[in-house]
CSV table of N, CA and C in Angstrom, one decimal:
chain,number,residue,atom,x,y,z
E,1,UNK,N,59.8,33.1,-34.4
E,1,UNK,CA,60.3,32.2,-33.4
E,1,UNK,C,61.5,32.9,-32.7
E,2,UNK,N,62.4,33.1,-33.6
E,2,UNK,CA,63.2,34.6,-33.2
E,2,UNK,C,63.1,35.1,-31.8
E,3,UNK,N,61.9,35.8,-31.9
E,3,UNK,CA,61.4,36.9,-31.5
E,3,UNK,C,61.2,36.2,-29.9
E,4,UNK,N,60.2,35.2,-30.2
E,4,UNK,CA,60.1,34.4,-28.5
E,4,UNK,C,61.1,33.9,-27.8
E,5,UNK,N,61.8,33.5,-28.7
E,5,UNK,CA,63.3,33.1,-27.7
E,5,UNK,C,64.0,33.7,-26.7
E,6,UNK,N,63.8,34.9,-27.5
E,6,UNK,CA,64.7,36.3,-27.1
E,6,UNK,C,64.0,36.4,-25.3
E,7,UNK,N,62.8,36.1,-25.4
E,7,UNK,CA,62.1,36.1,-24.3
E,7,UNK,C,62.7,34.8,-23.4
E,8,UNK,N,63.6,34.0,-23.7
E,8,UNK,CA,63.7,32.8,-22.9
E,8,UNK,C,65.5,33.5,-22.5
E,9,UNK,N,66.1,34.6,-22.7
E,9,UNK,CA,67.3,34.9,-22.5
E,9,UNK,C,68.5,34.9,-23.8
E,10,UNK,N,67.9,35.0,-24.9
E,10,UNK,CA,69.1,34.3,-26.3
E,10,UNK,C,68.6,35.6,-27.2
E,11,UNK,N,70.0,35.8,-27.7
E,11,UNK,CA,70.3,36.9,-28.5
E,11,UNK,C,71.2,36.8,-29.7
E,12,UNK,N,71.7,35.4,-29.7
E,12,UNK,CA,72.7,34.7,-30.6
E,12,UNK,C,72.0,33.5,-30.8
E,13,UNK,N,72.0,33.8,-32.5
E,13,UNK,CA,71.5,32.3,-33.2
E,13,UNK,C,72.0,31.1,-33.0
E,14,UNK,N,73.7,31.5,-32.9
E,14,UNK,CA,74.3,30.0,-32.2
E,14,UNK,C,73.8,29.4,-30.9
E,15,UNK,N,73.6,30.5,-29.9
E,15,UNK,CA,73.3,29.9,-28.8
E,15,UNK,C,72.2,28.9,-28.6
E,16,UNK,N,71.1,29.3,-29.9
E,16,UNK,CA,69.6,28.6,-29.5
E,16,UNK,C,70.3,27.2,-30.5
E,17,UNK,N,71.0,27.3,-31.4
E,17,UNK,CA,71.3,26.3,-32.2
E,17,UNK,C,71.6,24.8,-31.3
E,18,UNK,N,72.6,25.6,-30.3
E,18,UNK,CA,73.1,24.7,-29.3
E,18,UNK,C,72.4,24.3,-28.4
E,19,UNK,N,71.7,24.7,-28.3
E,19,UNK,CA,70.3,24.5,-27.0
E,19,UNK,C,69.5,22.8,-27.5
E,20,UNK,N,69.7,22.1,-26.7
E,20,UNK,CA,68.6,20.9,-26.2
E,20,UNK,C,67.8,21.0,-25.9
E,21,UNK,N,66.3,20.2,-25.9
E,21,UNK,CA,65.1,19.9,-25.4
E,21,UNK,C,65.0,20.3,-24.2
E,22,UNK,N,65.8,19.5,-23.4
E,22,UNK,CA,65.9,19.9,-21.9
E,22,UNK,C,66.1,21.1,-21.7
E,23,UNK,N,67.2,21.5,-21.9
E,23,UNK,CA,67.5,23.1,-21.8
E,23,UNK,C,66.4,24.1,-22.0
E,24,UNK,N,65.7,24.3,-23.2
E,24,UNK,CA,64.9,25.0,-23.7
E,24,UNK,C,63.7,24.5,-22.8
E,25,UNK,N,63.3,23.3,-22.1
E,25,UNK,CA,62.0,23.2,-21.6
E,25,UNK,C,62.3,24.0,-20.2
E,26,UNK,N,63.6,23.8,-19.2
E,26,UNK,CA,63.5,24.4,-18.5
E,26,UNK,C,63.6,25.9,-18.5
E,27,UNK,N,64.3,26.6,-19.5
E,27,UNK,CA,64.5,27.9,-19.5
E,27,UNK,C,62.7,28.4,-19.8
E,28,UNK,N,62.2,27.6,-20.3
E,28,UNK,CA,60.2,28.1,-20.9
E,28,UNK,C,59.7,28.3,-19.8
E,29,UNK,N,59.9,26.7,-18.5
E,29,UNK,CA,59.8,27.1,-17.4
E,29,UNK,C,59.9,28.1,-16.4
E,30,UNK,N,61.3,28.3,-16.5
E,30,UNK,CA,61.7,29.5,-15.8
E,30,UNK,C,61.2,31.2,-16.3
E,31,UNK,N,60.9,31.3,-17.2
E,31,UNK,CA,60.4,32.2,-18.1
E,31,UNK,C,59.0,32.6,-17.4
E,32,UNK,N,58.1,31.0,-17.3
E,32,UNK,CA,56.5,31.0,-17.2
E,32,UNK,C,56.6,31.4,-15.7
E,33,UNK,N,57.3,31.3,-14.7
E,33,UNK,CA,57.3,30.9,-13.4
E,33,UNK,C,57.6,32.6,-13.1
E,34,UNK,N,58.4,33.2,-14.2
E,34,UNK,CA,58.7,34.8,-13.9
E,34,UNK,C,57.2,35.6,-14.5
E,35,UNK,N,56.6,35.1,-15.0
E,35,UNK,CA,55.4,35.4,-15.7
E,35,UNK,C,54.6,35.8,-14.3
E,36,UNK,N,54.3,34.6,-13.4
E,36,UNK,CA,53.7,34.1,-12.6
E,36,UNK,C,53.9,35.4,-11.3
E,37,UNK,N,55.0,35.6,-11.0
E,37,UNK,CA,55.2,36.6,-10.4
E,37,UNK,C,55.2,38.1,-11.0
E,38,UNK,N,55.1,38.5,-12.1
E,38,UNK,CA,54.5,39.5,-12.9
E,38,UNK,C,52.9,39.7,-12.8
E,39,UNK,N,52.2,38.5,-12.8
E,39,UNK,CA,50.7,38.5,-12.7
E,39,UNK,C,50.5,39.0,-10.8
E,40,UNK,N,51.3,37.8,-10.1
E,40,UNK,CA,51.0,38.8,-8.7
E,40,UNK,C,51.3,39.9,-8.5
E,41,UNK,N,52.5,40.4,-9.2
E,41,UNK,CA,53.0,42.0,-8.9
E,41,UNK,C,51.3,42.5,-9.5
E,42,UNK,N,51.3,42.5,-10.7
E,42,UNK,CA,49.9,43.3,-11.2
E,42,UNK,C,48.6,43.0,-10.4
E,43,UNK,N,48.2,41.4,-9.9
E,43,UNK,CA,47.3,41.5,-9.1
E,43,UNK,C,47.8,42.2,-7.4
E,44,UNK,N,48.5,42.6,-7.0
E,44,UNK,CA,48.8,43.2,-5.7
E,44,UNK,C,48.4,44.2,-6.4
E,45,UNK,N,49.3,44.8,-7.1
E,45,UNK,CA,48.5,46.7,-7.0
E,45,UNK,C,47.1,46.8,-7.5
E,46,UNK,N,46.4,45.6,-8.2
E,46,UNK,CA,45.1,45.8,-8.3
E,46,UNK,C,44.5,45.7,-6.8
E,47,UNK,N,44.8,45.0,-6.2
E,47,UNK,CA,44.5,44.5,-4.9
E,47,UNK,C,44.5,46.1,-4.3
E,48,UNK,N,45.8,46.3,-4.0
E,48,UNK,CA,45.9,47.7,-3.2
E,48,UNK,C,44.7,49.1,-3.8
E,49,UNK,N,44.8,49.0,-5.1
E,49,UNK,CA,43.8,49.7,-5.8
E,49,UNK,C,42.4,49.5,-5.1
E,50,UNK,N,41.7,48.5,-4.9
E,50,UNK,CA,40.3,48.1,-4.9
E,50,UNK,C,40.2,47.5,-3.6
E,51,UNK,N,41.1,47.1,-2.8
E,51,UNK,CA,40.6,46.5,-1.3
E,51,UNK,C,40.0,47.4,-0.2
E,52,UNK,N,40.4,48.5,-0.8
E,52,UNK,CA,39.5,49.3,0.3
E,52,UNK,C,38.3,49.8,-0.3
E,53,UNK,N,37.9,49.7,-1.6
E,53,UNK,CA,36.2,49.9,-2.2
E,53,UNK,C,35.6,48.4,-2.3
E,54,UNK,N,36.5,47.7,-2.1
E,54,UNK,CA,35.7,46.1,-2.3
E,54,UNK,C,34.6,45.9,-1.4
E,55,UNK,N,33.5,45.8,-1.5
E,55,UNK,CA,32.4,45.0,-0.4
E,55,UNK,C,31.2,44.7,-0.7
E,56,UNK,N,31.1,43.6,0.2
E,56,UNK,CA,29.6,42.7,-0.2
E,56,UNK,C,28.5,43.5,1.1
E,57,UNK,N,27.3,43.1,1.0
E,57,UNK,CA,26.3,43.3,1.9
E,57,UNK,C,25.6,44.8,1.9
E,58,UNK,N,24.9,44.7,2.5
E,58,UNK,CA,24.0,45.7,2.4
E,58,UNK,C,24.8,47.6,2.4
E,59,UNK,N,24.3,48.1,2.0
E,59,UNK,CA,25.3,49.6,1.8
E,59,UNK,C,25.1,50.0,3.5
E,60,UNK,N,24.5,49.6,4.3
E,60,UNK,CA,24.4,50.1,5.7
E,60,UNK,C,25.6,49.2,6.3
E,61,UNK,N,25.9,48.2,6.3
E,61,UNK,CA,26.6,47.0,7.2
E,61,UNK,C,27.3,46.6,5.4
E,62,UNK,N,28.0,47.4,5.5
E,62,UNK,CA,29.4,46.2,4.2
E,62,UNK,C,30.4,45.4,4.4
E,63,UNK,N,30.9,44.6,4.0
E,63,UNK,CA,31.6,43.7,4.6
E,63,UNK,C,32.3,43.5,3.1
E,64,UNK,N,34.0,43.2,3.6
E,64,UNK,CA,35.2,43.6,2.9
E,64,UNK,C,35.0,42.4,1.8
E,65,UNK,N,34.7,42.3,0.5
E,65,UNK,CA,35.0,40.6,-0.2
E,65,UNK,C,36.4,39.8,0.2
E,66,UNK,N,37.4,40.6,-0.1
E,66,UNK,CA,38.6,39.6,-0.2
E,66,UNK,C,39.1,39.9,1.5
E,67,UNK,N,39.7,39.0,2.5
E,67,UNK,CA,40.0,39.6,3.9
E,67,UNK,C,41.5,39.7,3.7
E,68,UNK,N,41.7,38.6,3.0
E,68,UNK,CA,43.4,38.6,2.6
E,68,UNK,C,43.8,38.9,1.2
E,69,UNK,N,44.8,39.1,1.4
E,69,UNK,CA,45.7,39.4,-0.3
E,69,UNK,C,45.8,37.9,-1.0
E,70,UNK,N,45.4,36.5,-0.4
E,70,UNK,CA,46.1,35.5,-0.9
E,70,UNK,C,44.4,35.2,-1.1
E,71,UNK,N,43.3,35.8,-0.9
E,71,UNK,CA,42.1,35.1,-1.3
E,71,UNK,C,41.7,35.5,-2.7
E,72,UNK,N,42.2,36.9,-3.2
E,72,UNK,CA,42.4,37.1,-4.1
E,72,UNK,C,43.6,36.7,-5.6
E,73,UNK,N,44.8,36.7,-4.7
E,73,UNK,CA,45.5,35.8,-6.1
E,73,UNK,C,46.4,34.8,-5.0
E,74,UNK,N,46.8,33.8,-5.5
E,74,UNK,CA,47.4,32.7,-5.0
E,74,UNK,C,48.6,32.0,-5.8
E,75,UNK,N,49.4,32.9,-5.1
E,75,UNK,CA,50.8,32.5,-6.0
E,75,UNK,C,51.4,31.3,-5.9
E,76,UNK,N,51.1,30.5,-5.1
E,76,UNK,CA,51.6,29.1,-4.7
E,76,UNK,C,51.1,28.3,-5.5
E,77,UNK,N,49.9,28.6,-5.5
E,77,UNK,CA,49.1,27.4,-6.3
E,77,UNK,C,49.4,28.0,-8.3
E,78,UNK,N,49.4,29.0,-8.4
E,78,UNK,CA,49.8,29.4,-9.9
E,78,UNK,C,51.0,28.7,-10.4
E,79,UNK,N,52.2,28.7,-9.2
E,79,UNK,CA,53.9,27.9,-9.7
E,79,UNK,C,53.2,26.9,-9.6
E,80,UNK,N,52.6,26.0,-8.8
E,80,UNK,CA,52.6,24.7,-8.6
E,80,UNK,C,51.9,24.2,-10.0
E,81,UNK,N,51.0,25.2,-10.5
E,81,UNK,CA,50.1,24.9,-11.7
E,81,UNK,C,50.9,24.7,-13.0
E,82,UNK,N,52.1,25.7,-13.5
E,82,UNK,CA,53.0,25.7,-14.2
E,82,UNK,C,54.1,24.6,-13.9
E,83,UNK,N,54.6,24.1,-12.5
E,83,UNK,CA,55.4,23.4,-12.5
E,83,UNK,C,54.8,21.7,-12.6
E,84,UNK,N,53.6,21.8,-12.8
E,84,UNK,CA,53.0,20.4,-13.0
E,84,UNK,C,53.1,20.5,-14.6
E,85,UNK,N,53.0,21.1,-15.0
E,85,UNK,CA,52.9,21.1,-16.3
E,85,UNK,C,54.1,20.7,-16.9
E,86,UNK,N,55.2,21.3,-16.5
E,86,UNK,CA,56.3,21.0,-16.7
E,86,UNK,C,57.5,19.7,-15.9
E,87,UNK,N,57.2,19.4,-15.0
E,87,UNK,CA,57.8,18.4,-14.2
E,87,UNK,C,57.1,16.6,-14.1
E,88,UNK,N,56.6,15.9,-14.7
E,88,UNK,CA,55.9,14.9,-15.0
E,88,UNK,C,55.8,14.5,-13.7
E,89,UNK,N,57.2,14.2,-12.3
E,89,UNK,CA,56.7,14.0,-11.4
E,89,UNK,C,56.6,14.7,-10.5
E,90,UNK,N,56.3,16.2,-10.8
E,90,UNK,CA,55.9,17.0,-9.6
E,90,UNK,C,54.7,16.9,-9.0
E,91,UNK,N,55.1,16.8,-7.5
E,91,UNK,CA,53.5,16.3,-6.5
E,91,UNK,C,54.2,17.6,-5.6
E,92,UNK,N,52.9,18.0,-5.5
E,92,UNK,CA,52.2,19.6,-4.7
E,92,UNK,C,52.9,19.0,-3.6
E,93,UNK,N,53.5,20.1,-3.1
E,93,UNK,CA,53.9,20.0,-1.6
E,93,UNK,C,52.7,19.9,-0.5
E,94,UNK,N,52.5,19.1,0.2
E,94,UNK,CA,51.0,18.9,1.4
E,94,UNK,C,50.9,20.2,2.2
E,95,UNK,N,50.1,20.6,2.3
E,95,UNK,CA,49.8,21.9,2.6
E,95,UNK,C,49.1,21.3,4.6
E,96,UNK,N,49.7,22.3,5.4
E,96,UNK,CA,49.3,21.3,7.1
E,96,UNK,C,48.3,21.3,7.0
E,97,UNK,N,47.4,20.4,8.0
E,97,UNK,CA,45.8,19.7,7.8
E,97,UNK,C,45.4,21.3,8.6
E,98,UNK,N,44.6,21.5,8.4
E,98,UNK,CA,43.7,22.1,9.4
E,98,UNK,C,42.9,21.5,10.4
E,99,UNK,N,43.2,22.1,12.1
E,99,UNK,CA,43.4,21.3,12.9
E,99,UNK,C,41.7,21.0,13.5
E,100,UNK,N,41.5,19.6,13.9
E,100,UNK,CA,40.1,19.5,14.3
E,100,UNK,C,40.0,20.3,15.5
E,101,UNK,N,39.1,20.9,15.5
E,101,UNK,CA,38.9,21.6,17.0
E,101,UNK,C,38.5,21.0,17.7
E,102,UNK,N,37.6,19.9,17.8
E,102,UNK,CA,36.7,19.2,18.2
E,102,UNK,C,38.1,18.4,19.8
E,103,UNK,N,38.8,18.2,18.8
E,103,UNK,CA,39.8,17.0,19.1
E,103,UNK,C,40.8,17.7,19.6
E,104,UNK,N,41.3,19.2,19.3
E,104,UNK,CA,42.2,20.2,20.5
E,104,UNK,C,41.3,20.7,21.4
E,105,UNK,N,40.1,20.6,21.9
E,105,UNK,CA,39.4,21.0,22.9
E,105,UNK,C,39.4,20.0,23.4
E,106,UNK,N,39.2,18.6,23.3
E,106,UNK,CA,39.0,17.5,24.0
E,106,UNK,C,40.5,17.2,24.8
E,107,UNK,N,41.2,17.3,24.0
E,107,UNK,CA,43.0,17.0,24.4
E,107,UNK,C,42.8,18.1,25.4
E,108,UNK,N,42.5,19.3,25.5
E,108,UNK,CA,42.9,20.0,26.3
E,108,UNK,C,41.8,20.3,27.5
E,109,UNK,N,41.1,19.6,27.7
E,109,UNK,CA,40.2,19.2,28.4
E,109,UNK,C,40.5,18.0,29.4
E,110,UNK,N,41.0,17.1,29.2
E,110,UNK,CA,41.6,16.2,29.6
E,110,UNK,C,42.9,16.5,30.3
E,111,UNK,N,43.6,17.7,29.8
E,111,UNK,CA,44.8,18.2,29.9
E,111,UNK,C,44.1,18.9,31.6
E,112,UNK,N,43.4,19.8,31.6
E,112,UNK,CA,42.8,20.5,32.7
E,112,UNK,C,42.2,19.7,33.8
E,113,UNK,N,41.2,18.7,33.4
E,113,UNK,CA,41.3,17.7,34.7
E,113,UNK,C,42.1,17.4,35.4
E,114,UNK,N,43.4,16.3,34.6
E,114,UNK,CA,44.7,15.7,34.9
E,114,UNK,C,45.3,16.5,36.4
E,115,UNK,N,45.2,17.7,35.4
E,115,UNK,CA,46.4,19.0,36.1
E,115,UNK,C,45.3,19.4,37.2
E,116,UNK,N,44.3,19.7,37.5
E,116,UNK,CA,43.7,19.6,38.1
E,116,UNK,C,43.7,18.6,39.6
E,117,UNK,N,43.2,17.0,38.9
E,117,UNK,CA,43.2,16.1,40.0
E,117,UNK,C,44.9,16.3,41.2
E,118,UNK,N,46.1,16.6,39.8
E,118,UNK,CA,47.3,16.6,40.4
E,118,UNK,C,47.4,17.8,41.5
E,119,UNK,N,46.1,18.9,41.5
E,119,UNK,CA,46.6,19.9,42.4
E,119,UNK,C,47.4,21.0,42.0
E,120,UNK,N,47.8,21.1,40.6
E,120,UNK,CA,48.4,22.4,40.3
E,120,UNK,C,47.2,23.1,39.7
E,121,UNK,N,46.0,22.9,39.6
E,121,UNK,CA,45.7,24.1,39.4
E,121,UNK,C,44.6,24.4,40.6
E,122,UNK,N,45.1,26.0,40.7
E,122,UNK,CA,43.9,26.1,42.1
E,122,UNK,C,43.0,27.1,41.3
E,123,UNK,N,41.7,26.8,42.1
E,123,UNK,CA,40.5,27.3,41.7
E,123,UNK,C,40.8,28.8,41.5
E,124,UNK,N,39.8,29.0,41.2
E,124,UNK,CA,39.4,30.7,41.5
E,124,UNK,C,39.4,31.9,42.7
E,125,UNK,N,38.0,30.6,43.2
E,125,UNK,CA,37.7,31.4,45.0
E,125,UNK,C,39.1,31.2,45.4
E,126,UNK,N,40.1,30.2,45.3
E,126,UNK,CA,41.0,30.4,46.6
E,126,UNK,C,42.1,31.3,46.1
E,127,UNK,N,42.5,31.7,44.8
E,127,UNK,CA,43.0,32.3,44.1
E,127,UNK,C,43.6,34.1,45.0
E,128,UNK,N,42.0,34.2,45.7
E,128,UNK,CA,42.0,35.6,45.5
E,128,UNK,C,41.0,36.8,45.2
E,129,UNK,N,41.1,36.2,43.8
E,129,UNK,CA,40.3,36.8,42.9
E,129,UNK,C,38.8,37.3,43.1
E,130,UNK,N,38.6,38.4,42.4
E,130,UNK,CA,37.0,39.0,43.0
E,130,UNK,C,36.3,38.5,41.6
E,131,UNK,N,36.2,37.2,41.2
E,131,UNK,CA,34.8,36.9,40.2
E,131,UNK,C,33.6,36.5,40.2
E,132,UNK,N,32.9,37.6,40.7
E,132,UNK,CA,31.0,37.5,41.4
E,132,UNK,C,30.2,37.7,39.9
C-alpha cells in the first residue's frame, strides 16, 4: 500500500496518516487523469510510428485508416471517462451539434434571393465576366 501511495505524491507516513477520503480520492483522481495523458503521449508516437504505413483498400488505391490523430485516441473522452467515475455529478460537457446542411443551404438560399430581389447582387452577364 506503501508503495501505491508513493504514486499519489507521499513519501511520509505521517502525511498519508493525515490524509482524508476526500483528499486521497482527489489526489487518485489527479494521478488517473496524468495516466491519461501518458497513454496519449504513448498513443501519439505510436500514431507518428504507423500513420504513414496505416491503410485500408486495395494495395493499388490505399486509403489512410485513421485521417486524424483524434480518430485514433481521444483524450477528451478518456478524462471525461475517469472524471465520471470520480465526480457523481459530472455531466460531459455538450459537444456543438453538427450542423444540418440541409437547413444552411436553405438559409442561405433564401439569403441569395432576398439580396438579389433587393438588387445587390448583379448577375454575371452584366458583371463583365467571360463565363460561356
Amino acid at each position: 500500500m506503501l508503495n501505491s501511495l508513493a504514486y499519489l505524491g507521499f513519501s511520509r507516513i505521517e502525511d498519508i496518516e493525515k490524509m482524508g477520503l476526500k483528499e486521497y480520492q482527489l489526489r487518485l483522481e489527479a494521478y488517473r487523469i496524468r495516466q491519461v495523458e501518458e497513454e496519449r503521449k504513448l498513443a501519439l508516437q505510436s500514431w507518428n510510428n504507423e500513420a504513414v504505413k496505416a491503410t485500408k483498400g486495395s494495395a493499388k488505391h490505399p486509403k489512410h485508416v485513421y485521417k486524424e490523430f483524434s480518430d485514433f485516441f481521444n483524450q477528451k473522452e478518456a478524462i471525461e471517462k475517469v472524471r465520471s467515475e470520480f465526480e457523481p455529478d459530472y455531466q460531459v460537457a455538450s459537444e456543438e451539434k453538427p450542423r444540418d446542411v440541409g437547413s444552411v443551404l436553405s438559409k442561405r438560399i433564401e439569403e441569395f434571393k432576398r439580396l438579389k430581389k433587393a438588387g445587390k447582387i448583379i448577375p454575371l452577364k452584366e458583371r463583365g465576366l467571360n463565363h460561356d
